[in-house]
Structures are given as structure tokens and as C-alpha cells.
Amino acid sequence: MAEELIVAQGTKKEKYETIVPQIRAIIEGETDLVANLANICAALKEQFDYLWVGFYLVKGGELVVSAFQGPVACTRIRKRKGVCGTAWAERKTIIVPDVEKFPGHIACSSLSRSEIVLPIIRAKEVLGVLDVDSIGLADFDETDEKYLQQIIDLIKF
Ligand code: SME
């Protein structure tokens, strides 16, 4: 497919409705995991211009940073640490409207104000997380959760 991304103006829902089918088309014929994770990050970053969009994968009992777009990030996060390690341990999506109010939040960038982290679960095992950070307060809600989960469900491990 052409490597040109069509980005939408409009509501968050309209933006996701535009971007999710394109992400599906980009990754469906590709078996390389990091290639697919990298293109997902690039597409989300281009559409929403969030501060940081990226994946951490569980390796050797820790989360290790994988494909991402944005400022340099912490390389490793332990289980139950930060928002990512908590989403991993609790096996659920965490939306943080104000990172300063999340005890133990790991500030990879001082510009980050709100965050959403979704665990990636296959056969009941958490394989990693998708983390999206914004410079705006309370930028994430159930709409992000719904569509980011759809994107996660497209990833073949
Ligand atoms: N804020 C995350 C750490 C990862 S970075 O923000 C990229 C956390 O608290 O787990």
C-alpha cells in the first residue's frame, strides 16, 4: 500500500475512525512485530500529535521500551512501577487525567500531563503495554480506550 497517511480533522472519534482502518491496512500483511509497532506509533503520532506514543514489551520480567515516537524514554520499568507497571500488574487500562496525582508516576518527560496505558494481553498473559502521553491535562477518555484497544487487537504476536 501507499505509505501516505490520511489524517482527519474533527472529533477524536472521527480521527480514530479515519486512522484505525489505515493502521489495519498497513499491518495486516506484515508479520514483523517491531515493524508493525513502529508504524502504529507513527500513525497515532501523525494523527494526534501526542507527546509520546509507544510500546513497552515484557522481557525477562520487566517492561522494556520498544517502538515509540516522542522524546527519549525510560528503557526499563518494573512490575507495579509507574502507570505502565501498574497496568501490567493489574491487567487493566489506566487513564491518568493528571500525572502529578498518580502516586509513583514515572516522568520520562516533564512535559507530560496526562496519560493512558493499555495492557496487551494474549492467552491471559500480559505481553506488553501501549502508552500514550499528552502535554494536555485530562486528554484521554473512553473513546481513546475503545479505539486504542481495537488497534491493540490488530497486532499479531
Ligand atoms: N509515564 C510512564 C513511563 C513511561 S513514559 O511516560 C514514556 C509510567 O509512569 O509508567
Coordinates of N, CA and C and ligand atoms in Angstrom, one line a residue:
M1 N 0.8 -1.2 0.0 CA 0.0 0.0 0.0 C 0.9 1.2 0.0
A2 N 0.2 2.3 -0.4 CA 1.0 3.6 -0.4 C 1.3 4.0 1.0
E3 N 2.5 4.5 1.2 CA 2.9 4.9 2.6 C 2.5 6.3 3.0
E4 N 1.3 6.7 2.5 CA 0.8 8.0 2.7 C -0.3 7.9 3.7
L5 N -0.3 8.6 4.8 CA -1.3 8.5 5.8 C -2.3 9.7 5.6
I6 N -3.6 9.3 5.6 CA -4.6 10.4 5.5 C -5.0 10.7 6.9
V7 N -4.8 12.0 7.3 CA -5.2 12.4 8.7 C -6.5 13.2 8.6
A8 N -7.3 13.1 9.7 CA -8.6 13.7 9.7 C -8.6 14.9 10.7
Q9 N -9.4 15.9 10.3 CA -9.7 17.0 11.3 C -11.0 16.5 12.0
G10 N -11.5 17.2 13.0 CA -12.8 16.9 13.6 C -12.6 16.3 14.9
T11 N -13.6 15.5 15.3 CA -13.7 15.0 16.7 C -12.6 13.9 16.8
K12 N -12.4 13.5 18.1 CA -11.5 12.4 18.4 C -12.0 11.1 17.7
K13 N -13.3 10.9 17.8 CA -13.9 9.7 17.2 C -13.7 9.7 15.7
E14 N -13.8 10.8 15.1 CA -13.6 10.9 13.6 C -12.2 10.6 13.3
K15 N -11.3 11.1 14.1 CA -9.9 10.9 13.9 C -9.5 9.4 14.0
Y16 N -10.0 8.8 15.1 CA -9.8 7.3 15.2 C -10.4 6.5 14.0
E17 N -11.7 6.9 13.7 CA -12.4 6.2 12.6 C -11.6 6.3 11.3
T18 N -10.8 7.4 11.1 CA -10.0 7.5 9.9 C -8.7 6.7 10.0
I19 N -8.2 6.7 11.2 CA -6.8 6.1 11.3 C -6.8 4.6 11.5
V20 N -7.8 4.1 12.2 CA -7.8 2.6 12.5 C -7.8 1.8 11.3
P21 N -8.7 2.1 10.3 CA -8.6 1.2 9.1 C -7.3 1.3 8.3
Q22 N -6.7 2.5 8.4 CA -5.4 2.6 7.7 C -4.3 1.8 8.5
I23 N -4.4 1.8 9.8 CA -3.4 1.0 10.6 C -3.7 -0.5 10.2
R24 N -4.9 -0.9 10.1 CA -5.2 -2.3 9.8 C -4.6 -2.6 8.5
A25 N -4.7 -1.7 7.5 CA -4.2 -2.0 6.1 C -2.7 -2.0 6.1
I26 N -2.1 -1.2 7.0 CA -0.6 -1.1 7.0 C 0.0 -2.4 7.6
I27 N -0.7 -2.9 8.7 CA 0.0 -4.0 9.4 C -0.5 -5.4 9.0
E28 N -1.7 -5.5 8.3 CA -2.3 -6.8 8.1 C -1.4 -7.8 7.3
G29 N -0.7 -7.3 6.4 CA 0.1 -8.2 5.6 C 1.5 -8.4 6.1
E30 N 1.9 -7.8 7.2 CA 3.2 -7.8 7.7 C 3.4 -8.6 9.0
T31 N 4.3 -9.5 9.0 CA 4.5 -10.3 10.2 C 5.5 -9.8 11.2
D32 N 6.3 -8.9 10.8 CA 7.4 -8.4 11.7 C 6.8 -7.5 12.8
L33 N 6.9 -8.0 14.1 CA 6.3 -7.3 15.2 C 6.7 -5.8 15.3
V34 N 8.0 -5.6 15.3 CA 8.5 -4.2 15.6 C 8.2 -3.3 14.4
A35 N 8.2 -3.8 13.2 CA 7.7 -3.0 12.1 C 6.3 -2.5 12.3
N36 N 5.5 -3.4 12.7 CA 4.1 -3.1 12.9 C 3.9 -2.1 14.1
L37 N 4.6 -2.4 15.2 CA 4.5 -1.5 16.4 C 5.0 -0.1 16.0
A38 N 6.1 0.0 15.2 CA 6.6 1.3 14.8 C 5.6 2.0 13.9
N39 N 5.0 1.4 13.0 CA 4.0 2.1 12.1 C 2.8 2.5 12.9
I40 N 2.4 1.7 13.9 CA 1.2 2.1 14.7 C 1.6 3.4 15.5
C41 N 2.8 3.5 16.0 CA 3.2 4.7 16.8 C 3.3 5.9 15.8
A42 N 3.8 5.7 14.6 CA 3.9 6.8 13.7 C 2.6 7.3 13.3
A43 N 1.6 6.4 13.0 CA 0.3 6.8 12.6 C -0.4 7.5 13.7
L44 N -0.3 7.1 14.9 CA -1.0 7.7 16.0 C -0.4 9.1 16.3
K45 N 0.9 9.2 16.2 CA 1.6 10.4 16.4 C 1.2 11.5 15.3
E46 N 1.2 11.0 14.1 CA 0.9 11.9 13.0 C -0.6 12.4 13.1
Q47 N -1.5 11.5 13.5 CA -2.9 11.9 13.6 C -3.2 12.8 14.8
F48 N -2.6 12.5 15.9 CA -3.0 13.2 17.1 C -1.9 14.1 17.7
D49 N -0.7 14.0 17.2 CA 0.4 14.7 17.7 C 0.6 14.7 19.2
Y50 N 0.3 13.6 19.8 CA 0.6 13.4 21.2 C 2.1 13.5 21.5
L51 N 2.4 13.8 22.7 CA 3.8 13.9 23.1 C 4.6 12.6 22.9
W52 N 4.0 11.5 23.4 CA 4.8 10.3 23.3 C 3.8 9.1 23.0
V53 N 4.1 8.3 22.1 CA 3.2 7.1 21.8 C 4.2 6.0 21.6
G54 N 4.0 4.9 22.4 CA 5.0 3.8 22.3 C 4.6 2.6 23.1
F55 N 5.4 1.6 22.8 CA 5.1 0.3 23.4 C 6.3 -0.1 24.3
Y56 N 5.9 -0.7 25.4 CA 6.9 -1.5 26.2 C 6.5 -2.9 26.2
L57 N 7.5 -3.8 26.0 CA 7.2 -5.2 25.9 C 7.8 -5.9 27.1
V58 N 7.1 -7.0 27.6 CA 7.6 -7.7 28.8 C 8.8 -8.6 28.3
K59 N 9.9 -8.4 28.9 CA 11.1 -9.2 28.6 C 11.9 -9.4 29.8
G60 N 12.1 -10.7 30.2 CA 12.9 -11.0 31.3 C 12.3 -10.5 32.6
G61 N 11.0 -10.4 32.7 CA 10.3 -10.0 33.9 C 10.2 -8.5 34.1
E62 N 10.6 -7.7 33.1 CA 10.5 -6.3 33.1 C 9.8 -5.8 31.8
L63 N 9.3 -4.5 31.9 CA 8.9 -3.9 30.7 C 10.1 -3.2 30.1
V64 N 10.3 -3.5 28.8 CA 11.5 -2.9 28.1 C 10.9 -2.0 26.9
V65 N 11.4 -0.8 26.8 CA 10.8 0.1 25.7 C 11.1 -0.6 24.4
S66 N 10.1 -0.4 23.5 CA 10.1 -0.9 22.1 C 9.9 0.2 21.2
A67 N 9.2 0.0 20.1 CA 8.9 1.1 19.2 C 8.2 2.3 19.8
F68 N 8.6 3.5 19.5 CA 7.9 4.6 20.0 C 8.2 5.9 19.2
Q69 N 7.4 6.9 19.4 CA 7.6 8.2 18.8 C 7.5 9.2 19.9
G70 N 8.5 10.1 20.0 CA 8.5 11.1 21.0 C 9.8 11.2 21.7
P71 N 9.9 11.9 22.8 CA 11.2 12.1 23.5 C 11.8 10.8 24.0
V72 N 13.1 10.8 24.2 CA 13.8 9.6 24.8 C 13.0 9.2 26.1
A73 N 12.9 7.9 26.3 CA 12.1 7.4 27.4 C 12.9 6.5 28.3
C74 N 12.3 6.2 29.5 CA 13.0 5.2 30.4 C 13.0 3.9 29.6
T75 N 14.1 3.2 29.8 CA 14.3 2.0 29.0 C 13.6 0.8 29.6
R76 N 13.6 0.7 31.0 CA 13.1 -0.5 31.7 C 12.1 0.0 32.8
I77 N 11.0 -0.7 33.0 CA 10.1 -0.4 34.0 C 9.7 -1.7 34.7
R78 N 9.8 -1.7 36.1 CA 9.5 -2.9 36.8 C 8.0 -3.1 37.0
K79 N 7.6 -4.3 37.3 CA 6.1 -4.6 37.5 C 5.7 -3.8 38.7
R80 N 4.5 -3.2 38.6 CA 3.8 -2.4 39.6 C 4.4 -1.0 39.7
K81 N 5.5 -0.7 38.9 CA 6.1 0.7 39.0 C 5.4 1.6 37.9
G82 N 5.2 2.8 38.3 CA 4.6 3.8 37.3 C 3.2 3.4 36.8
V83 N 2.8 4.1 35.8 CA 1.5 3.8 35.3 C 1.6 2.5 34.4
C84 N 2.7 2.4 33.7 CA 2.9 1.2 32.9 C 3.0 -0.1 33.7
G85 N 3.8 -0.1 34.7 CA 4.0 -1.3 35.6 C 2.7 -1.6 36.3
T86 N 1.9 -0.6 36.6 CA 0.6 -0.8 37.3 C -0.4 -1.4 36.3
A87 N -0.5 -0.9 35.1 CA -1.4 -1.5 34.1 C -1.0 -3.0 33.8
W88 N 0.3 -3.3 33.8 CA 0.7 -4.6 33.7 C 0.3 -5.5 34.8
A89 N 0.6 -5.0 36.1 CA 0.3 -5.8 37.2 C -1.2 -6.0 37.4
E90 N -2.0 -5.0 37.2 CA -3.4 -5.1 37.4 C -4.2 -5.5 36.1
R91 N -3.5 -5.7 35.0 CA -4.0 -6.2 33.8 C -5.2 -5.4 33.3
K92 N -5.2 -4.1 33.5 CA -6.3 -3.3 33.0 C -5.8 -1.9 32.5
T93 N -6.6 -1.3 31.7 CA -6.3 0.0 31.2 C -6.3 1.1 32.3
I94 N -5.4 1.9 32.3 CA -5.3 3.0 33.3 C -5.3 4.4 32.6
I95 N -6.3 5.2 32.9 CA -6.3 6.6 32.4 C -6.0 7.5 33.5
V96 N -4.9 8.3 33.3 CA -4.5 9.3 34.3 C -4.7 10.7 33.8
P97 N -5.7 11.4 34.4 CA -6.0 12.7 33.9 C -4.9 13.7 34.3
D98 N -4.3 13.5 35.4 CA -3.2 14.4 35.9 C -2.1 13.5 36.5
V99 N -1.0 13.5 35.7 CA 0.1 12.6 36.2 C 0.6 12.9 37.6
E100 N 0.5 14.2 37.9 CA 1.1 14.6 39.2 C 0.2 14.0 40.4
K101 N -1.0 13.5 40.1 CA -1.8 13.0 41.1 C -1.8 11.4 41.1
F102 N -0.9 10.9 40.2 CA -0.8 9.4 40.2 C 0.5 9.0 41.0
P103 N 0.3 8.4 42.2 CA 1.5 8.1 43.0 C 2.4 7.1 42.3
G104 N 3.7 7.5 42.2 CA 4.6 6.6 41.5 C 4.7 6.8 40.1
H105 N 4.0 7.8 39.5 CA 4.1 8.0 38.1 C 5.6 8.3 37.7
I106 N 6.0 7.7 36.6 CA 7.4 7.8 36.2 C 7.4 8.9 35.1
A107 N 8.1 10.0 35.4 CA 8.1 11.1 34.5 C 9.3 11.0 33.5
C108 N 9.0 10.4 32.4 CA 10.0 10.3 31.3 C 10.3 11.6 30.7
S109 N 9.2 12.4 30.6 CA 9.3 13.8 30.1 C 8.5 14.7 31.1
S110 N 9.2 15.8 31.5 CA 8.5 16.8 32.4 C 7.3 17.5 31.7
L111 N 7.2 17.3 30.4 CA 6.1 18.0 29.6 C 4.8 17.2 29.7
S112 N 4.9 15.9 30.1 CA 3.7 15.0 30.1 C 2.8 15.4 31.2
R113 N 1.5 15.6 30.9 CA 0.5 16.0 31.9 C -0.6 14.9 32.1
S114 N -0.9 14.2 31.0 CA -1.9 13.1 31.2 C -1.5 11.9 30.3
E115 N -2.1 10.8 30.6 CA -1.6 9.5 30.1 C -2.6 8.4 30.0
I116 N -2.5 7.5 29.0 CA -3.3 6.3 29.0 C -2.4 5.1 28.8
V117 N -2.6 4.1 29.5 CA -1.8 2.9 29.3 C -2.7 1.7 29.2
L118 N -2.6 0.9 28.1 CA -3.4 -0.3 27.9 C -2.5 -1.5 27.9
P119 N -2.9 -2.6 28.7 CA -2.1 -3.8 28.6 C -2.4 -4.6 27.3
I120 N -1.4 -5.3 26.8 CA -1.6 -6.1 25.7 C -1.6 -7.5 26.2
I121 N -2.8 -8.2 26.1 CA -3.0 -9.5 26.7 C -3.3 -10.5 25.6
R122 N -2.5 -11.6 25.6 CA -2.8 -12.7 24.7 C -2.7 -14.0 25.5
A123 N -3.7 -14.8 25.4 CA -3.8 -16.1 26.1 C -3.6 -15.8 27.6
K124 N -4.3 -14.8 28.1 CA -4.3 -14.4 29.5 C -2.9 -13.9 30.0
E125 N -2.0 -13.7 29.1 CA -0.7 -13.3 29.6 C -0.4 -11.8 29.1
V126 N 0.1 -11.0 29.9 CA 0.4 -9.6 29.5 C 1.7 -9.6 28.8
L127 N 1.7 -9.2 27.5 CA 2.9 -9.3 26.7 C 3.6 -7.9 26.6
G128 N 2.9 -6.9 27.0 CA 3.4 -5.5 27.0 C 2.3 -4.5 27.2
V129 N 2.6 -3.3 27.0 CA 1.6 -2.2 27.1 C 1.8 -1.2 26.0
L130 N 0.7 -0.5 25.7 CA 0.7 0.7 24.8 C 0.5 1.9 25.7
D131 N 1.5 2.8 25.6 CA 1.4 4.0 26.5 C 1.3 5.3 25.6
V132 N 0.4 6.1 25.9 CA 0.2 7.4 25.1 C 0.2 8.5 26.2
D133 N 1.1 9.5 25.9 CA 1.2 10.7 26.8 C 0.9 12.0 26.1
S134 N 0.3 12.9 26.9 CA -0.1 14.2 26.3 C 0.4 15.3 27.1
I135 N 0.7 16.5 26.5 CA 1.1 17.7 27.2 C -0.2 18.3 27.8
G136 N -1.4 17.9 27.4 CA -2.6 18.5 28.0 C -3.1 17.7 29.1
L137 N -3.8 18.4 30.1 CA -4.4 17.7 31.2 C -5.7 17.0 30.7
A138 N -6.0 15.8 31.3 CA -7.2 15.1 31.0 C -7.5 14.9 29.5
D139 N -6.5 14.5 28.8 CA -6.7 14.4 27.3 C -7.3 13.0 26.9
F140 N -7.4 12.1 27.8 CA -7.8 10.7 27.4 C -9.1 10.3 28.1
D141 N -9.9 9.5 27.4 CA -11.2 9.1 27.9 C -11.5 7.7 27.3
E142 N -12.8 7.3 27.5 CA -13.2 6.0 27.0 C -13.1 5.9 25.5
T143 N -13.2 7.0 24.8 CA -13.0 6.9 23.3 C -11.6 6.5 22.9
D144 N -10.6 7.0 23.6 CA -9.3 6.5 23.4 C -9.1 5.1 23.7
E145 N -9.7 4.7 24.9 CA -9.6 3.3 25.4 C -10.2 2.4 24.3
K146 N -11.4 2.7 23.8 CA -12.1 1.9 22.8 C -11.2 1.7 21.6
Y147 N -10.8 2.8 21.0 CA -10.1 2.7 19.7 C -8.6 2.2 19.9
L148 N -8.0 2.6 20.9 CA -6.6 2.0 21.1 C -6.7 0.5 21.4
Q149 N -7.7 0.1 22.0 CA -7.9 -1.4 22.2 C -8.1 -2.1 20.9
Q150 N -8.9 -1.4 20.0 CA -9.1 -2.0 18.7 C -7.7 -2.2 18.0
I151 N -6.9 -1.1 18.1 CA -5.6 -1.2 17.5 C -4.7 -2.3 18.1
I152 N -4.8 -2.4 19.4 CA -4.0 -3.5 20.0 C -4.5 -4.9 19.5
D153 N -5.8 -5.0 19.4 CA -6.4 -6.3 18.9 C -5.9 -6.7 17.5
L154 N -5.4 -5.7 16.7 CA -5.0 -6.0 15.4 C -3.5 -6.6 15.4
I155 N -2.8 -6.4 16.5 CA -1.4 -6.8 16.5 C -1.3 -8.3 16.6
K156 N -0.5 -8.9 15.7 CA -0.2 -10.3 15.8 C 1.1 -10.5 16.5
F157 N 1.1 -11.3 17.6 CA 2.4 -11.6 18.3 C 2.9 -12.9 17.9
Ligands
SME1 N1 4.9 7.6 32.5 C1 5.1 6.2 32.4 C2 6.5 5.8 32.0 C3 6.8 5.7 30.5 S1 6.9 7.2 29.8 O1 6.0 8.2 30.1 C4 7.2 7.1 28.2 C5 4.8 5.5 33.7 O2 4.5 6.1 34.7 O3 4.8 4.3 33.7

